[in-house]
Coordinates of C-alpha atoms in Angstrom, one line a residue:
M1 CA 0.0 0.0 0.0
N2 CA 1.4 3.4 -1.0
P3 CA 2.0 5.7 2.0
M4 CA 0.1 8.4 0.1
F5 CA -3.1 6.7 1.2
P6 CA -2.7 6.2 4.9
L7 CA -6.5 5.7 5.5
A8 CA -7.1 3.6 2.4
L9 CA -10.3 1.6 2.5
S10 CA -11.5 3.5 5.6
N11 CA -15.0 5.0 5.5
Q12 CA -14.5 7.1 8.6
L13 CA -13.7 10.8 8.8
H14 CA -10.8 11.9 10.9
A15 CA -11.0 14.9 13.3
I16 CA -9.1 17.0 10.7
D17 CA -11.8 16.1 8.1
Y18 CA -14.5 17.3 10.5
G19 CA -12.5 20.4 11.0
V20 CA -12.4 21.1 7.2
F21 CA -16.1 20.4 6.9
L22 CA -16.9 22.8 9.8
V23 CA -14.8 25.5 8.2
Y24 CA -16.8 25.2 5.0
F25 CA -20.1 25.3 7.0
A26 CA -19.0 28.4 9.0
I27 CA -17.8 30.3 5.9
V28 CA -21.1 29.7 4.0
S29 CA -23.2 30.6 7.1
V30 CA -21.3 33.8 8.0
Y31 CA -21.2 35.0 4.4
G32 CA -24.9 34.2 3.9
Y33 CA -25.8 36.1 7.0
W34 CA -23.7 39.1 5.9
I35 CA -25.4 39.2 2.5
Y36 CA -28.8 38.9 4.2
N37 CA -28.0 41.8 6.6
K38 CA -26.6 43.9 3.8
K39 CA -29.8 43.7 1.7
K40 CA -32.3 43.7 4.7
R41 CA -33.3 47.3 4.2
D42 CA -34.5 46.4 0.6
E43 CA -36.3 43.2 1.6
A44 CA -39.8 44.7 1.0
S45 CA -39.5 44.0 -2.7
T46 CA -40.7 40.6 -3.9
T47 CA -38.6 40.9 -7.1
D48 CA -35.6 41.3 -4.8
F49 CA -36.5 38.3 -2.6
F50 CA -37.4 35.9 -5.4
L51 CA -35.2 37.1 -8.2
A52 CA -32.5 39.4 -6.6
E53 CA -33.4 41.8 -9.4
G54 CA -30.4 43.7 -10.7
S55 CA -28.0 42.6 -7.9
L56 CA -26.5 39.3 -9.1
T57 CA -23.3 39.6 -11.2
W58 CA -22.6 37.4 -14.2
W59 CA -20.3 35.2 -12.1
A60 CA -22.8 34.8 -9.4
I61 CA -25.5 33.8 -11.9
G62 CA -23.2 31.3 -13.6
A63 CA -22.1 29.8 -10.3
S64 CA -25.6 29.6 -9.0
L65 CA -26.8 27.8 -12.1
I66 CA -24.1 25.1 -11.7
A67 CA -24.7 24.8 -7.9
S68 CA -28.4 24.3 -8.5
N69 CA -27.7 21.8 -11.2
I70 CA -25.0 19.6 -9.7
S71 CA -26.1 17.4 -6.8
A72 CA -26.0 13.9 -5.5
E73 CA -27.5 12.4 -8.6
Q74 CA -24.5 13.7 -10.6
F75 CA -21.8 12.7 -8.1
I76 CA -23.3 9.3 -7.5
G77 CA -25.2 8.7 -10.8
M78 CA -22.7 10.1 -13.3
S79 CA -19.8 8.5 -11.5
G80 CA -21.8 5.2 -11.7
D81 CA -22.4 5.8 -15.4
G82 CA -18.7 6.6 -15.9
F83 CA -18.1 3.1 -14.4
R84 CA -20.6 1.4 -16.6
L85 CA -20.7 3.5 -19.8
G86 CA -17.6 5.7 -19.9
V87 CA -17.1 9.1 -21.5
A88 CA -20.3 8.8 -23.6
I89 CA -22.3 9.9 -20.5
A90 CA -20.5 13.3 -20.7
A91 CA -22.9 14.2 -23.5
Y92 CA -25.4 15.3 -20.8
E93 CA -22.9 17.9 -19.6
W94 CA -21.2 18.9 -22.8
I95 CA -24.4 19.4 -24.8
A96 CA -25.7 21.4 -21.9
A97 CA -22.9 23.9 -22.7
I98 CA -24.4 24.4 -26.2
S99 CA -27.9 24.5 -24.7
L100 CA -26.9 27.3 -22.4
I101 CA -25.7 29.3 -25.5
V102 CA -29.0 28.7 -27.2
V103 CA -31.0 29.8 -24.1
G104 CA -28.8 32.9 -23.6
V105 CA -29.0 34.0 -27.2
F106 CA -32.6 33.1 -28.1
F107 CA -34.7 32.4 -25.0
L108 CA -33.5 35.0 -22.5
P109 CA -34.3 38.1 -24.7
I110 CA -38.0 36.9 -24.9
Y111 CA -38.2 36.3 -21.2
L112 CA -36.6 39.6 -20.2
K113 CA -38.4 41.8 -22.8
N114 CA -41.8 40.5 -21.6
R115 CA -40.8 40.8 -17.9
I116 CA -41.3 37.1 -17.3
F117 CA -40.5 36.1 -13.7
T118 CA -41.9 32.6 -13.6
M119 CA -42.6 29.9 -16.1
P120 CA -46.4 29.7 -15.3
Q121 CA -46.5 33.5 -16.0
F122 CA -45.0 32.8 -19.4
L123 CA -47.8 30.3 -20.2
K124 CA -50.5 32.7 -18.9
E125 CA -49.3 35.6 -21.0
R126 CA -48.6 33.5 -24.1
Y127 CA -51.6 31.1 -23.9
N128 CA -54.2 31.4 -21.1
E129 CA -54.7 31.1 -17.4
S130 CA -55.8 27.4 -17.6
V131 CA -52.5 26.3 -19.1
A132 CA -50.6 28.4 -16.5
L133 CA -52.5 27.1 -13.5
I134 CA -52.3 23.4 -14.6
M135 CA -48.5 23.7 -15.1
A136 CA -48.0 25.7 -11.8
V137 CA -49.7 23.0 -9.8
F138 CA -47.8 20.3 -11.7
W139 CA -44.4 21.9 -11.2
L140 CA -45.1 22.3 -7.5
F141 CA -45.8 18.6 -7.1
L142 CA -42.8 17.7 -9.3
Y143 CA -40.3 19.9 -7.5
V144 CA -41.5 18.7 -4.0
L145 CA -42.2 15.1 -4.6
V146 CA -39.5 14.3 -7.2
N147 CA -36.7 16.9 -7.0
L148 CA -36.5 17.7 -3.3
T149 CA -37.1 14.1 -2.2
S150 CA -34.6 12.6 -4.5
I151 CA -31.9 15.1 -3.6
L152 CA -32.5 14.6 0.1
Y153 CA -32.5 10.8 -0.2
L154 CA -29.5 10.5 -2.5
G155 CA -27.5 13.1 -0.6
A156 CA -28.1 11.5 2.8
E157 CA -27.2 8.0 1.4
A158 CA -24.0 9.4 -0.1
I159 CA -22.8 11.2 3.0
R160 CA -24.0 8.8 5.7
P161 CA -21.3 6.1 5.1
M162 CA -18.5 8.7 5.4
L163 CA -19.9 9.9 8.7
G164 CA -20.2 6.3 10.0
I165 CA -23.9 6.7 10.6
E166 CA -26.2 3.7 10.2
H167 CA -29.4 5.6 9.4
S168 CA -29.8 8.4 7.0
Q169 CA -32.7 10.4 8.6
G170 CA -30.4 12.6 10.8
V171 CA -28.4 13.5 7.7
M172 CA -31.6 14.4 5.8
V173 CA -32.7 16.7 8.6
A174 CA -29.3 18.4 8.7
L175 CA -29.3 19.0 5.0
A176 CA -32.9 20.3 5.0
I177 CA -32.2 22.7 7.8
F178 CA -29.0 24.0 6.2
A179 CA -30.7 24.5 2.9
T180 CA -33.8 26.2 4.5
I181 CA -31.7 28.7 6.4
I182 CA -30.0 29.7 3.1
T183 CA -33.2 29.8 1.1
I184 CA -35.3 32.0 3.5
G185 CA -32.7 34.7 3.0
G186 CA -33.9 35.1 -0.6
M187 CA -32.3 34.8 -4.1
K188 CA -29.5 37.2 -3.4
V189 CA -28.3 35.1 -0.5
I190 CA -28.7 31.9 -2.5
G191 CA -26.9 33.4 -5.5
Y192 CA -23.8 34.6 -3.6
T193 CA -23.5 31.7 -1.3
D194 CA -23.6 29.5 -4.4
V195 CA -20.4 31.0 -5.4
I196 CA -18.7 29.6 -2.3
Q197 CA -20.5 26.3 -2.9
V198 CA -19.2 26.0 -6.5
V199 CA -15.7 26.9 -5.4
V200 CA -15.8 24.1 -2.8
L201 CA -17.5 21.8 -5.2
I202 CA -14.8 22.3 -7.9
F203 CA -11.8 22.1 -5.6
G204 CA -13.2 19.1 -3.7
G205 CA -14.1 17.4 -7.0
L206 CA -10.7 18.1 -8.6
A207 CA -9.0 16.7 -5.5
T208 CA -11.0 13.5 -5.7
T209 CA -10.3 13.1 -9.4
Y210 CA -6.6 13.8 -8.9
I211 CA -6.3 11.2 -6.2
A212 CA -8.4 8.7 -8.2
L213 CA -6.0 9.0 -11.2
K214 CA -3.0 8.9 -8.8
M215 CA -4.4 5.7 -7.4
V216 CA -4.6 4.1 -10.8
S217 CA -1.0 4.9 -11.6
E218 CA 0.2 3.7 -8.2
Y219 CA -1.7 0.4 -8.2
L220 CA -0.7 -0.4 -11.8
G221 CA 2.9 0.4 -11.1
I222 CA 3.2 3.3 -13.5
D223 CA 5.3 6.3 -12.9
G224 CA 4.0 9.8 -13.8
G225 CA 1.2 10.5 -11.3
A226 CA -2.2 11.6 -12.3
I227 CA -1.4 12.2 -16.0
A228 CA 0.0 8.7 -16.3
G229 CA -3.1 7.4 -14.5
F230 CA -5.4 9.1 -17.1
N231 CA -3.3 7.6 -19.9
A232 CA -3.6 4.2 -18.2
L233 CA -7.4 4.6 -18.2
M234 CA -7.4 5.1 -22.0
E235 CA -5.2 2.1 -22.5
R236 CA -6.8 -0.3 -20.1
A237 CA -10.5 0.7 -20.9
P238 CA -10.5 2.0 -24.5
D239 CA -14.2 1.1 -24.8
H240 CA -14.9 3.7 -22.1
F241 CA -13.6 6.5 -24.2
H242 CA -16.0 6.7 -27.1
M243 CA -18.6 9.5 -27.2
M244 CA -20.6 8.0 -30.1
L245 CA -22.3 4.6 -29.5
W246 CA -23.6 3.5 -32.8
K247 CA -26.5 1.2 -33.5
P248 CA -25.6 -2.4 -32.4
G249 CA -25.2 -5.0 -35.0
P250 CA -26.6 -8.6 -34.8
D251 CA -23.4 -9.8 -33.0
A252 CA -23.2 -7.0 -30.5
S253 CA -22.6 -8.0 -26.9
P254 CA -25.2 -7.5 -24.2
E255 CA -22.9 -5.1 -22.5
Y256 CA -22.7 -2.9 -25.6
V257 CA -26.4 -3.0 -26.1
S258 CA -26.9 -1.9 -22.5
K259 CA -24.6 1.1 -23.2
Y260 CA -26.4 1.9 -26.4
L261 CA -29.8 1.9 -24.7
A262 CA -28.5 4.5 -22.3
V263 CA -26.7 6.9 -24.7
P264 CA -27.4 6.1 -28.4
A265 CA -25.6 8.2 -31.0
S266 CA -28.9 9.0 -32.6
M267 CA -29.9 10.9 -29.5
Y268 CA -28.0 13.9 -31.0
I269 CA -30.7 14.2 -33.6
A270 CA -33.4 15.2 -31.1
G271 CA -33.7 13.5 -27.8
Q272 CA -30.6 15.0 -26.1
W273 CA -31.5 18.5 -27.3
V274 CA -35.0 18.1 -26.0
A275 CA -33.8 17.0 -22.5
N276 CA -31.2 19.8 -22.3
L277 CA -33.1 22.7 -23.8
N278 CA -36.2 21.9 -21.7
Y279 CA -34.1 21.7 -18.6
W280 CA -32.0 24.8 -19.1
G281 CA -34.6 27.0 -20.9
C282 CA -38.0 26.1 -19.6
N283 CA -37.2 25.2 -15.9
Q284 CA -38.1 27.6 -13.2
Y285 CA -35.3 26.9 -10.8
I286 CA -32.7 27.3 -13.6
T287 CA -34.0 30.3 -15.5
Q288 CA -34.9 32.1 -12.3
R289 CA -31.2 32.9 -11.7
A290 CA -31.1 35.0 -14.9
L291 CA -34.5 36.6 -14.9
G292 CA -33.6 39.3 -12.5
A293 CA -30.6 40.6 -14.4
D294 CA -30.1 42.7 -17.5
L295 CA -29.7 40.8 -20.8
E296 CA -25.9 41.2 -21.1
T297 CA -25.2 40.2 -17.5
A298 CA -27.6 37.2 -17.8
R299 CA -26.0 36.0 -21.0
K300 CA -22.5 36.2 -19.6
G301 CA -23.7 34.3 -16.5
L302 CA -25.1 31.5 -18.7
L303 CA -21.9 31.3 -20.8
F304 CA -19.8 31.1 -17.6
A305 CA -22.0 28.2 -16.5
G306 CA -21.4 26.7 -20.0
F307 CA -17.6 26.8 -19.3
L308 CA -18.1 25.1 -16.0
K309 CA -20.3 22.4 -17.6
L310 CA -17.3 21.5 -19.8
L311 CA -15.4 20.8 -16.6
M312 CA -18.1 18.8 -14.8
P313 CA -17.3 15.3 -16.3
V314 CA -13.8 15.7 -15.0
L315 CA -15.1 16.0 -11.5
V316 CA -17.9 13.4 -11.5
M317 CA -17.2 11.0 -14.5
L318 CA -13.5 10.3 -14.4
P319 CA -13.6 8.9 -10.8
G320 CA -16.1 6.4 -12.1
I321 CA -13.9 5.3 -14.9
A322 CA -10.9 5.1 -12.5
A323 CA -13.0 2.9 -10.2
F324 CA -13.8 0.6 -13.2
V325 CA -10.1 0.1 -14.1
L326 CA -9.1 -0.4 -10.5
H327 CA -12.0 -3.0 -10.1
Q328 CA -10.9 -4.8 -13.2
N329 CA -7.4 -5.1 -11.7
G330 CA -8.5 -6.5 -8.4
Q331 CA -9.0 -3.4 -6.3
L332 CA -12.3 -2.1 -4.7
Q333 CA -13.9 -5.5 -4.8
E334 CA -15.8 -5.0 -1.6
Q335 CA -16.4 -1.3 -2.0
M336 CA -18.2 -1.8 -5.4
L337 CA -20.7 -4.2 -3.9
K338 CA -24.3 -3.3 -3.2
N339 CA -26.7 -6.0 -2.0
G340 CA -24.1 -8.6 -3.0
Q341 CA -23.7 -7.3 -6.6
V342 CA -21.3 -4.9 -8.3
S343 CA -23.0 -1.5 -8.6
G344 CA -21.6 1.5 -10.5
D345 CA -23.4 3.8 -8.1
Q346 CA -20.8 2.8 -5.5
A347 CA -18.0 4.1 -7.6
Y348 CA -17.7 7.6 -6.1
S349 CA -18.0 6.6 -2.5
A350 CA -15.4 3.8 -3.2
V351 CA -12.9 6.3 -4.5
L352 CA -13.5 8.6 -1.5
T353 CA -12.3 5.8 0.9
F354 CA -8.8 6.3 -0.5
L355 CA -8.5 10.0 0.1
P356 CA -6.0 11.1 2.7
I357 CA -6.9 13.0 5.9
G358 CA -8.2 16.5 5.1
L359 CA -9.0 15.9 1.5
R360 CA -11.7 13.5 2.5
G361 CA -13.3 16.3 4.5
L362 CA -13.0 18.6 1.5
S363 CA -14.7 16.1 -0.7
V364 CA -17.5 15.5 1.7
A365 CA -17.9 19.3 1.9
A366 CA -18.0 19.5 -1.9
L367 CA -20.7 16.8 -2.0
T368 CA -22.6 18.7 0.8
A369 CA -22.3 22.0 -1.1
A370 CA -23.8 20.4 -4.2
I371 CA -26.7 18.9 -2.3
V372 CA -27.5 22.0 -0.2
A373 CA -27.2 24.4 -3.2
S374 CA -29.6 22.2 -5.2
L375 CA -32.1 22.0 -2.4
A376 CA -32.0 25.8 -1.9
G377 CA -32.5 26.5 -5.6
K378 CA -35.5 24.2 -5.9
A379 CA -37.1 25.4 -2.6
N380 CA -36.8 29.0 -3.8
S381 CA -38.5 28.1 -7.1
I382 CA -41.3 26.3 -5.2
S383 CA -41.7 29.4 -3.1
T384 CA -41.7 31.7 -6.2
I385 CA -44.3 29.7 -8.2
F386 CA -46.6 29.2 -5.2
T387 CA -46.4 32.8 -4.0
L388 CA -46.6 34.7 -7.3
D389 CA -48.6 32.3 -9.5
I390 CA -51.1 30.8 -7.0
Y391 CA -51.3 32.8 -3.7
K392 CA -51.1 36.3 -5.2
R393 CA -53.2 35.4 -8.2
Y394 CA -56.0 33.3 -6.7
I395 CA -55.9 33.4 -2.9
N396 CA -55.0 37.0 -1.8
T397 CA -54.7 39.3 -4.8
G398 CA -54.3 42.4 -2.6
A399 CA -51.4 41.0 -0.4
S400 CA -48.6 43.4 0.5
E401 CA -45.0 42.9 -0.6
K402 CA -44.1 42.0 3.0
K403 CA -46.9 39.4 3.3
L404 CA -45.9 37.8 0.0
I405 CA -42.3 37.4 1.3
W406 CA -43.5 35.7 4.5
I407 CA -45.8 33.5 2.5
G408 CA -42.8 32.6 0.3
R409 CA -40.8 31.7 3.4
L410 CA -43.6 29.6 4.8
A411 CA -43.8 27.7 1.4
I412 CA -40.0 27.0 1.7
V413 CA -40.4 25.5 5.2
L414 CA -43.5 23.5 4.3
S415 CA -42.0 22.1 1.1
M416 CA -38.9 20.9 3.1
V417 CA -41.1 19.3 5.7
A418 CA -43.1 17.6 3.1
A419 CA -40.0 16.3 1.3
L420 CA -38.6 15.0 4.6
A421 CA -41.9 13.2 5.3
F422 CA -41.8 11.4 2.0
T423 CA -38.1 10.4 2.3
W424 CA -38.1 9.5 6.0
Q425 CA -39.0 5.8 5.3
D426 CA -38.4 6.1 1.5
T427 CA -42.2 6.1 0.9
L428 CA -41.6 6.8 -2.8
N429 CA -39.2 3.9 -3.2
I430 CA -36.3 6.1 -4.5
G431 CA -33.8 3.6 -3.3
G432 CA -35.6 0.7 -5.0
E433 CA -35.8 2.4 -8.4
G434 CA -32.5 4.1 -8.3
G435 CA -32.2 7.9 -7.9
F436 CA -31.4 8.8 -11.6
K437 CA -34.1 6.5 -12.9
F438 CA -36.6 7.9 -10.4
I439 CA -36.0 11.4 -11.6
Q440 CA -36.1 10.4 -15.3
K441 CA -39.3 8.5 -14.9
Y442 CA -41.2 11.5 -13.6
T443 CA -39.6 14.3 -15.6
G444 CA -38.6 12.7 -18.9
Y445 CA -42.1 11.7 -19.9
I446 CA -43.4 15.3 -19.8
S447 CA -40.3 17.0 -21.2
P448 CA -41.2 16.6 -24.9
G449 CA -44.7 18.2 -24.5
I450 CA -43.4 21.1 -22.3
F451 CA -40.5 21.9 -24.6
A452 CA -42.8 21.8 -27.6
M453 CA -45.2 24.2 -25.9
F454 CA -42.5 26.7 -25.0
L455 CA -40.6 26.5 -28.3
L456 CA -43.6 27.1 -30.5
G457 CA -45.0 29.6 -28.0
M458 CA -41.8 31.7 -28.3
F459 CA -41.0 31.5 -32.0
W460 CA -44.3 30.8 -33.9
Q461 CA -46.9 33.5 -33.5
R462 CA -49.7 31.3 -34.8
T463 CA -49.5 28.8 -31.9
T464 CA -52.8 28.6 -30.0
G465 CA -53.8 27.8 -26.4
A466 CA -55.6 24.7 -27.6
A467 CA -52.5 23.5 -29.4
A468 CA -50.5 24.0 -26.2
I469 CA -52.7 21.8 -24.2
A470 CA -52.8 19.2 -27.0
G471 CA -49.0 19.3 -27.2
L472 CA -48.6 18.8 -23.5
L473 CA -51.0 15.9 -23.3
S474 CA -49.7 14.2 -26.5
G475 CA -46.1 14.6 -25.4
F476 CA -46.9 12.6 -22.2
G477 CA -49.0 10.1 -24.0
L478 CA -46.5 9.5 -26.8
S479 CA -43.7 9.2 -24.2
V480 CA -45.6 6.4 -22.5
F481 CA -46.4 4.8 -25.8
F482 CA -42.8 4.7 -27.1
N483 CA -41.3 3.6 -23.8
E484 CA -43.9 1.1 -22.6
V485 CA -46.1 0.0 -25.5
A486 CA -44.2 0.3 -28.8
P487 CA -41.5 -2.3 -28.0
R488 CA -44.2 -4.9 -27.5
L489 CA -45.9 -4.1 -30.8
S490 CA -42.8 -4.1 -33.0
R491 CA -39.1 -4.7 -32.4
E492 CA -37.9 -2.9 -35.6
N493 CA -39.5 -0.5 -38.1
L494 CA -38.7 2.9 -39.7
L495 CA -39.0 4.8 -36.4
Y496 CA -37.1 2.7 -34.0
T497 CA -35.4 -0.6 -33.1
A498 CA -36.0 -2.2 -29.7
Y499 CA -33.3 -4.2 -28.0
P500 CA -33.3 -6.7 -25.1
N501 CA -32.5 -4.8 -21.9
G502 CA -31.4 -7.9 -19.9
K503 CA -34.6 -8.3 -18.0
V504 CA -36.8 -11.4 -18.3
I505 CA -40.5 -11.6 -17.5
D506 CA -42.4 -15.0 -17.6
G507 CA -39.4 -16.5 -19.3
A508 CA -39.3 -14.0 -22.2
P509 CA -36.7 -11.2 -22.7
V510 CA -37.9 -7.6 -22.2
Y511 CA -37.3 -5.3 -25.2
E512 CA -36.6 -1.6 -24.8
I513 CA -36.2 1.5 -27.1
P514 CA -33.5 3.9 -26.1
F515 CA -35.1 6.5 -23.8
L516 CA -33.7 9.5 -25.6
I517 CA -35.0 8.2 -29.0
C518 CA -38.4 7.8 -27.5
M519 CA -38.1 11.4 -26.2
G520 CA -37.1 12.6 -29.7
W521 CA -40.1 11.0 -31.4
A522 CA -42.6 12.2 -28.8
F523 CA -41.3 15.7 -29.3
A524 CA -41.5 15.5 -33.1
F525 CA -45.1 14.2 -33.1
S526 CA -46.2 16.7 -30.5
I527 CA -44.8 19.6 -32.6
L528 CA -46.6 18.2 -35.6
L529 CA -49.9 18.0 -33.8
M530 CA -49.5 21.5 -32.4
V531 CA -48.8 22.9 -35.9
V532 CA -51.9 21.2 -37.4
I533 CA -54.2 22.5 -34.6
S534 CA -52.8 26.0 -34.8
L535 CA -53.4 26.2 -38.5
F536 CA -57.1 26.2 -37.8
G537 CA -56.6 29.4 -35.7
P538 CA -55.8 33.0 -36.7
K539 CA -52.6 33.6 -38.6
V540 CA -51.3 35.7 -35.7
N541 CA -52.5 34.7 -32.2
P542 CA -53.5 37.9 -30.3
K543 CA -51.4 36.7 -27.4
A544 CA -48.2 36.0 -29.4
F545 CA -45.0 37.7 -28.4
A546 CA -43.6 40.3 -30.7
I547 CA -40.1 39.3 -31.9
D548 CA -37.5 41.7 -33.2
R549 CA -34.4 40.2 -34.7
T550 CA -32.3 42.8 -33.0
M551 CA -33.2 41.0 -29.7
F552 CA -30.9 38.1 -30.6
R553 CA -27.8 40.2 -31.4
V554 CA -24.9 39.6 -29.1
S555 CA -22.0 41.9 -28.1
P556 CA -18.5 41.2 -29.4
S557 CA -17.3 39.9 -26.0
T558 CA -20.3 37.6 -25.7
L559 CA -19.6 36.3 -29.2
A560 CA -16.0 35.6 -28.4
L561 CA -17.1 33.6 -25.3
I562 CA -19.5 31.6 -27.5
V563 CA -16.8 30.8 -30.0
I564 CA -14.3 29.7 -27.3
I565 CA -16.9 27.3 -25.8
L566 CA -17.7 25.8 -29.2
M567 CA -14.0 25.4 -30.0
L568 CA -13.3 23.6 -26.7
L569 CA -16.3 21.4 -27.2
G570 CA -15.3 20.6 -30.8
A571 CA -11.9 19.6 -29.5
L572 CA -13.4 17.3 -26.9
Y573 CA -15.6 15.5 -29.5
I574 CA -12.7 15.2 -32.0
K575 CA -10.6 13.6 -29.2
F576 CA -13.2 11.1 -28.0
W577 CA -15.4 10.6 -31.1

């Protein structure tokens, strides 16, 4: 055993690790309290509390976007997918960088010009109140019962072993309290504390990746440190370094088919774009960070987030590939087991067991930062939608600014309590289904319809309210059809090919269409249906937004940033094609 890893294979934190973690907690708390006191005199404004209007800088917006996005499902789920699939899973992060460019250039000008503060407000002003109310209620249930619950459960399960705690409920309560304290301070507190969270996340993540690569070189007897470890990964697991997984042939191995089902190359035609653009452009707790800023600041914030997205696979995917190579060479045999079987979801925690004193505390702090920031972001969005789109509009139309802020804070507390109640005994079976699958199951089915509704609502003035409702319902129905019904009707046709997914029911193999291909077709047919219905309406819908091409012009500095991101992304795809 190399002396660099004095606590190898130990799950327990040292006193120094606890000290590092407490320093992180103290810095975030003190800084958040200072920001809160600094803005307290302006607190009577709801736009300040919910949006931090005009007070977030571009770097705070970008950092807050990443902090809200990265959580336990990335650290655990993407590391696990790195173990199973390799670099192909990085598409979720790297295509997100392009999606952020698209949102910044084309979506944000429409939101900001029309003073859109919430996504239900967009639907009300573009379509009608019925569409807005339906989606407001839906988003509240989704954010509380899917997002908050999954983050709490996965976060507690990830941190609990490092603390040597048998049950996760205490960790859940601590995470919920920490996130609530940050959230009730308002968006400005969230935005600026997220900067610290992202710094901790990046440095802790880089430290974990460095040690993982160092471990590979040490255990394989290769000189050269982390760089040699990375080269060893490419040599020992070449199948893990291909971005494009092409359609399997008749002789393809079950392992390759399993990888293709998760990230097929054809997803780049539509499905991957639907997932990313819907998430980054039509999602309250993401877009909310930019809606309170001016266009130039908001755009630069999104582009800064785009740069950080290029880095994320290094933090959360490479440790998974390192764990795969180590496992293939006889290491981490016990650490990769879950319920007696090898599980990729154990990869990140397995790597953490090798971190030296101090760095382990930093890595746990990074994981905690990601979890708390995501909880705070989602809780703030729940508060914003409930207060502005339901309470103010339907319950108390004459409420004062001060009353609205306190209602928003009450919504934050109640949403956290509800999330804790559903995760206390894992009532929703998040652990049984797997965290990433749980999230995809309840969000992926509705993404095609929502994105179709937003996309045509923004850029086609003829789109009607009836078409919007039809698109939303058809998107969900088609997603269910392609995922659950179509593989039983036909295994191959012009639209898709279904493959055995390794499961067997009543002695017969179960066939599956890649999820992202299903999403692409559901989106395409939803768009087609919306177009047909809208053609029966007026040529210009009275509620359509006016679009001026000058809205989409970017400054020279913004254009330079876009070009740099695209060049970096192009280099990555050329390297790992």
